[in-house]
CSV table of C-alpha atoms and ligand atoms in Angstrom, one decimal:
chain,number,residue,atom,x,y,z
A,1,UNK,CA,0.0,0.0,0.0
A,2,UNK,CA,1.5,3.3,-0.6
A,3,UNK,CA,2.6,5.5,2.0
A,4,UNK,CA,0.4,8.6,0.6
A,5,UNK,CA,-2.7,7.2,-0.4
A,6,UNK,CA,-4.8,10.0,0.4
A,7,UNK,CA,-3.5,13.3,0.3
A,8,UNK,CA,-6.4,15.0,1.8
A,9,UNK,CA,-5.7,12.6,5.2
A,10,UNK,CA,-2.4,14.0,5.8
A,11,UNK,CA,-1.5,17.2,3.9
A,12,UNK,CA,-4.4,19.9,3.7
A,13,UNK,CA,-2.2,22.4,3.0
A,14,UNK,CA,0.7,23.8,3.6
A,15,UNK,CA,2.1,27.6,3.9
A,16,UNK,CA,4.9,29.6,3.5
A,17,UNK,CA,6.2,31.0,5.8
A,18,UNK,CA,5.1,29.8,9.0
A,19,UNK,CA,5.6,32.3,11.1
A,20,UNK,CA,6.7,35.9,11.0
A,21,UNK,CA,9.4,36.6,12.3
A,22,UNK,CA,9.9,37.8,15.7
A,23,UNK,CA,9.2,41.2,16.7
A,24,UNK,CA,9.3,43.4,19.8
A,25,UNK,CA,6.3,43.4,22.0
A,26,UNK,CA,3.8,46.1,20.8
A,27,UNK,CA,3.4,49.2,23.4
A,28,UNK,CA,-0.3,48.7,23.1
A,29,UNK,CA,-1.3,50.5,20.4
A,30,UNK,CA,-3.5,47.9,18.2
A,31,UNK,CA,-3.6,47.7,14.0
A,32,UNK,CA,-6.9,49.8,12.8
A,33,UNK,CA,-7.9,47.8,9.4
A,34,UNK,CA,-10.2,47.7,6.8
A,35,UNK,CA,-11.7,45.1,4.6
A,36,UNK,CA,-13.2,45.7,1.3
A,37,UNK,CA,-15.4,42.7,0.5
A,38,UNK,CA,-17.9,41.9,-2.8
A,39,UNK,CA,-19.5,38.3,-2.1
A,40,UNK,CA,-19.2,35.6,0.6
A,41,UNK,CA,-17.0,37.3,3.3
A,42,UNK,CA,-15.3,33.9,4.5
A,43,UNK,CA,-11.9,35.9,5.0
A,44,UNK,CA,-13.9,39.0,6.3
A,45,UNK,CA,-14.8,36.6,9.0
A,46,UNK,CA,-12.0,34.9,9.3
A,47,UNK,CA,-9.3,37.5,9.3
A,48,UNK,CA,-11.9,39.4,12.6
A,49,UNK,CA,-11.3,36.4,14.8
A,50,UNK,CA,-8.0,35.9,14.0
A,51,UNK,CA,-8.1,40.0,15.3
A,52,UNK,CA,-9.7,38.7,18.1
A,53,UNK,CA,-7.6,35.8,19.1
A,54,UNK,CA,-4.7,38.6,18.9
A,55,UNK,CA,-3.4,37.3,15.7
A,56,UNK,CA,-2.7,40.4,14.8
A,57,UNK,CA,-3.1,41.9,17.0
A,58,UNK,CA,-5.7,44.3,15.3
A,59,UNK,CA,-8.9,45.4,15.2
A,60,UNK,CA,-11.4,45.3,11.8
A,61,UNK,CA,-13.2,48.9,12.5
A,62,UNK,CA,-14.5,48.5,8.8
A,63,UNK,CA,-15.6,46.6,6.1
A,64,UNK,CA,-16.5,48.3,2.7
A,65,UNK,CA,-19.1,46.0,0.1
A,66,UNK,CA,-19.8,47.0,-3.1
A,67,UNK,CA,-23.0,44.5,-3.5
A,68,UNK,CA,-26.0,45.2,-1.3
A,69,UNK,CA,-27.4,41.6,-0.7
A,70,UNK,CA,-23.9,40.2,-0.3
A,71,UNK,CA,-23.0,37.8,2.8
A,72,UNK,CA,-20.1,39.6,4.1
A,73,UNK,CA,-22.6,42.6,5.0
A,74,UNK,CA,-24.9,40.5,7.1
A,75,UNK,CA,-21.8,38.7,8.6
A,76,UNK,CA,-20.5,42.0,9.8
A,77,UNK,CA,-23.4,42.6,11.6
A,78,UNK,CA,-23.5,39.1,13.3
A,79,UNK,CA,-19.9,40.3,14.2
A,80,UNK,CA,-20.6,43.8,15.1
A,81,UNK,CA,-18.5,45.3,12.8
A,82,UNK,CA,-18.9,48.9,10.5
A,83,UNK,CA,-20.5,48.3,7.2
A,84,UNK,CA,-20.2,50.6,4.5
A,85,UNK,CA,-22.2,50.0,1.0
A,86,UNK,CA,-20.2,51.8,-1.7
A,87,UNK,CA,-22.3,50.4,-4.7
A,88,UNK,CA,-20.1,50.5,-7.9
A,89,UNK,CA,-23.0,50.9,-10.2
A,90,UNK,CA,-23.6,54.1,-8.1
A,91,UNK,CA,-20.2,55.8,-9.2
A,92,UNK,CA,-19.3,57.4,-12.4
A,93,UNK,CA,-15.9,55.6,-12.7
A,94,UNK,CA,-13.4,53.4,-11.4
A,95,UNK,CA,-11.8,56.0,-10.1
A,96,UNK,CA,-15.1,57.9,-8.4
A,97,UNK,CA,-15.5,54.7,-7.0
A,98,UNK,CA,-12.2,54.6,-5.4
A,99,UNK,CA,-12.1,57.9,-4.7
A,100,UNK,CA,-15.2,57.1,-2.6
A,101,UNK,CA,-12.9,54.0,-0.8
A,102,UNK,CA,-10.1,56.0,0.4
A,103,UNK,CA,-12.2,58.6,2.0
A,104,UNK,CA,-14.2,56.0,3.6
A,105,UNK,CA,-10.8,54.3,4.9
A,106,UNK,CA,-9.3,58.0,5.7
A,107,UNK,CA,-12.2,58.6,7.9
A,108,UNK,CA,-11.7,55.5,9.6
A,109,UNK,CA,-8.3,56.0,10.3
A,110,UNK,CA,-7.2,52.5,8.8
A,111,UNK,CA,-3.5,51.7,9.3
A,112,UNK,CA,-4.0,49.0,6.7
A,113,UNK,CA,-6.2,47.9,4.1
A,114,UNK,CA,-7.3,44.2,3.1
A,115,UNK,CA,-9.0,42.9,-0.2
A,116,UNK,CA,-11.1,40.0,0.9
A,117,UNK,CA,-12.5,38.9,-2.2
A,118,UNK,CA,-13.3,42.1,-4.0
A,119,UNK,CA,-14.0,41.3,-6.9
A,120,UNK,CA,-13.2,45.1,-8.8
A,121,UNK,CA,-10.3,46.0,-10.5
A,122,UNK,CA,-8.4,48.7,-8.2
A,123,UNK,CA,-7.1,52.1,-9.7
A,124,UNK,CA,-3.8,54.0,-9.0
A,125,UNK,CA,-6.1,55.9,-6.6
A,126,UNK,CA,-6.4,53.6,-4.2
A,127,UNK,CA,-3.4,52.1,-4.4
A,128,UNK,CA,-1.6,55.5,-3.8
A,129,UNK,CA,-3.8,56.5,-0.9
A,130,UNK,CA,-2.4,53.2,0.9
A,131,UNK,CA,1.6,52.9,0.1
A,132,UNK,CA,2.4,49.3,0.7
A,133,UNK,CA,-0.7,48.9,3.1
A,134,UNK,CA,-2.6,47.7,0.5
A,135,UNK,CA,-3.3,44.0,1.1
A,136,UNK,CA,-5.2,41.0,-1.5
A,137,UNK,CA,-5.9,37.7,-1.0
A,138,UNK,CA,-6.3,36.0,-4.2
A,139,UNK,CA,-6.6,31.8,-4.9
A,140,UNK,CA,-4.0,30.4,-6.9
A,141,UNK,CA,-0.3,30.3,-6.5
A,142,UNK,CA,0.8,33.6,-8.2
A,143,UNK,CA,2.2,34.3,-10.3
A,144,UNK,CA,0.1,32.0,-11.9
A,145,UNK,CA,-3.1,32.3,-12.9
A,146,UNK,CA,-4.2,35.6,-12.5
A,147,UNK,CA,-7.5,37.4,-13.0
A,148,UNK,CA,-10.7,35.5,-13.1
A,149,UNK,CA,-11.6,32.2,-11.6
A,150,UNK,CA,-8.5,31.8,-10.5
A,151,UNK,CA,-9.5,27.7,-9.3
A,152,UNK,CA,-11.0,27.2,-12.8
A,153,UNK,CA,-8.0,28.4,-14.5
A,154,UNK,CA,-6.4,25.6,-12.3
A,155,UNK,CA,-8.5,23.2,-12.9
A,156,UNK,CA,-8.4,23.2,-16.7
A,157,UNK,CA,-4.7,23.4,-16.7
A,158,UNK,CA,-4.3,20.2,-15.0
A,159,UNK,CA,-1.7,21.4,-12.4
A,160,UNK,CA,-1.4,18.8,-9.3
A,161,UNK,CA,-0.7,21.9,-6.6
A,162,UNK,CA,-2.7,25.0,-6.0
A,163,UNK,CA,-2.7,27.5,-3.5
A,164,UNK,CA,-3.3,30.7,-2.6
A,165,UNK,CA,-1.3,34.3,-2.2
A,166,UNK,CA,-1.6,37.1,0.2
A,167,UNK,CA,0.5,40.1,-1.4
A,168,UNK,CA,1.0,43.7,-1.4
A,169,UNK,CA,-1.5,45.4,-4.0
A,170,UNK,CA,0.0,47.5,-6.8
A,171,UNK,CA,-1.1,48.7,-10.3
A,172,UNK,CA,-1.2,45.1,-11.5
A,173,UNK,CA,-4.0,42.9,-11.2
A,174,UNK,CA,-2.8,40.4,-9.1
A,175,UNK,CA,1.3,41.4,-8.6
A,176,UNK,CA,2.6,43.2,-5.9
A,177,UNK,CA,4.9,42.0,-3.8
A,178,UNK,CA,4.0,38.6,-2.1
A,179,UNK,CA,3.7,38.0,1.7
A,180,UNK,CA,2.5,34.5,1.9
A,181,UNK,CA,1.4,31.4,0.3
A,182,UNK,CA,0.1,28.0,0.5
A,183,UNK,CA,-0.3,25.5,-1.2
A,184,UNK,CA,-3.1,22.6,-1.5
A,185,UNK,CA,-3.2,19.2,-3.3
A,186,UNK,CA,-4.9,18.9,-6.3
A,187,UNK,CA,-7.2,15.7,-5.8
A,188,UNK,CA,-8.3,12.8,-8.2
A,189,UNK,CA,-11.7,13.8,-8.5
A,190,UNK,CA,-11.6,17.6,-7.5
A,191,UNK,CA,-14.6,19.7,-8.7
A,192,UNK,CA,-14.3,23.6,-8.4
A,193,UNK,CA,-16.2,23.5,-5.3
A,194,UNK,CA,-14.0,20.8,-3.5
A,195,UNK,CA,-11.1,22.5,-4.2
A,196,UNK,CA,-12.2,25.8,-4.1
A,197,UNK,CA,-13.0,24.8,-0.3
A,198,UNK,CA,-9.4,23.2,0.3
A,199,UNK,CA,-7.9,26.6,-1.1
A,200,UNK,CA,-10.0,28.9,1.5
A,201,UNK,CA,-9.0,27.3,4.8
A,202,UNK,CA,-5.3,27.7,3.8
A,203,UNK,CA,-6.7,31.8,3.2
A,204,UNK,CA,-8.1,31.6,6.5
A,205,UNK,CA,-5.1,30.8,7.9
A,206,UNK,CA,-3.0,33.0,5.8
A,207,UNK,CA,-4.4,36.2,5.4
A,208,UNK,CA,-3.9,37.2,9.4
A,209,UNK,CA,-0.1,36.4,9.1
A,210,UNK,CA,0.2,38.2,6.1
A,211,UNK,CA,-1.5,41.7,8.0
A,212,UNK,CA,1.3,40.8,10.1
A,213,UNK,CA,3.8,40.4,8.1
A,214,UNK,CA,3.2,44.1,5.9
A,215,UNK,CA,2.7,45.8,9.5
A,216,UNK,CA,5.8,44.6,10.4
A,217,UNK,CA,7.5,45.5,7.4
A,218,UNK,CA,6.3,49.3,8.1
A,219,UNK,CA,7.5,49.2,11.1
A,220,UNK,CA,3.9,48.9,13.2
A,221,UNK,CA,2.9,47.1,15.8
A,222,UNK,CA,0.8,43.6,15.5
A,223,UNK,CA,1.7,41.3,17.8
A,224,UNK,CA,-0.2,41.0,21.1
B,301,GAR,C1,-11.5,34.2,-2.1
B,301,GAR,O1,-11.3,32.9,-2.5
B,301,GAR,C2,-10.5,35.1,-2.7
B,301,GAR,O2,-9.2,34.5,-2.8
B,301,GAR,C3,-11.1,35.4,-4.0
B,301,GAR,O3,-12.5,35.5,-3.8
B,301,GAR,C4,-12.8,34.7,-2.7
B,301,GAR,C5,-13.7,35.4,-1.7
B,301,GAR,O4,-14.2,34.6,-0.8
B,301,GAR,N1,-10.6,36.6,-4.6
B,301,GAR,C6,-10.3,36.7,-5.9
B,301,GAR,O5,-10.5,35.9,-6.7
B,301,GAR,C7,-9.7,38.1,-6.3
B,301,GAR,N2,-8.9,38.0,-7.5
B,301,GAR,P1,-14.8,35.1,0.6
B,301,GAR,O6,-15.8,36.3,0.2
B,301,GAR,O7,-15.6,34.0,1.2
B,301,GAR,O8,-13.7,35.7,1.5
């Protein structure tokens, strides 16, 4: 019998790097971030608890949705966390629309932002406001497979590992410098919705330490 029969058993993922590195204690002060959003909210969620649990330590003071009926907004109110709508197909532009984000952040008083599954293309706007505080989950191992369905691009290529990437947003879709990734098994069998799950509890775990790892790159606090 072979030593790896099932995959899934033993190896659900795994992510690089494990840790960050270690940094001085914080002097209290605690991360302020926001979370823009457009469907599910899964990360939203997930990315509050970790906040929570102190890992960051950080608090979500707002999450921005562009889609009224979307289930982010409702889990933000099971949470207890600021909603904002910003409805794109309210807004002249891509950059009105932006423009409209980074007022909503600088009113908040966000130390970093987080795309959670927002499913717009970002402008230089944004991306300016927030120098290298700008983070995105997104589900493949970049740089492959950018853009759309990321886990059906991976599908029909055939490729045995996937993953996902948390990574500093710039102009690019889906560049920027990358914080952390993991990566998941492909399975005999695998539909888009199997291993679309697989992909998101490696997010969940990774999209905490990568806050963590672009505060500490600016030099901020986020360890409890
Ligand atoms: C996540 O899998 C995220 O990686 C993906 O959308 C999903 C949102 O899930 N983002 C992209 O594809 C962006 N290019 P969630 O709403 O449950 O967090």
């Amino acid at each position: 019998m072979p030593a790896f029969a099932d995959p899934s058993q033993q190896l659900d993922g795994f992510q690089w790097p494990l840790q960050p590195p270690e940094a001085p204690p914080s002097a209290g002060r605690r991360l302020r971030l926001a979370v823009m959003a457009s469907g599910e909210g899964s990360n939203f969620e997930a990315l509050t608890q970790a906040c929570r649990a102190d890992r960051p330590a950080a608090d979500v003071v707002l999450l921005v949705v562009n889609n009224p009926g979307c289930a982010a907004r409702e889990r933000a109110s099971r949470l207890g966390v600021p909603c904002r709508l910003i409805d794109h197909r309210l807004q002249p532009s891509r950059d009105a629309l932006d423009a409209a984000l980074v007022e909503a952040f600088q009113e908040a008083q966000v130390d970093l932002v987080v795309m959670a599954g927002w499913m717009r293309i970002v402008t230089r706007r944004l991306v300016e406001a927030f120098p290298e505080r700008l983070v995105n989950i997104h589900p493949s191992l970049l740089p492959s497979f950018r853009g759309m369905d990321a886990v059906g691009q991976a599908l029909a290529a055939g490729v045995r590992l996937a993953g996902c990437t948390a990574h500093l947003v710039n102009e690019q879709v889906d560049a920027g410098r990358i914080l952390v990734q993991a990566a998941v098994p492909v399975l005999e069998g695998d539909d888009h919705a199997s291993l679309s799950a697989r992909i998101q509890r490696q997010e969940h775990r990774i999209l905490p330490l990568a806050v963590q790892l672009a505060a500490e790159r600016l030099g901020l606090p986020a360890q409890g």
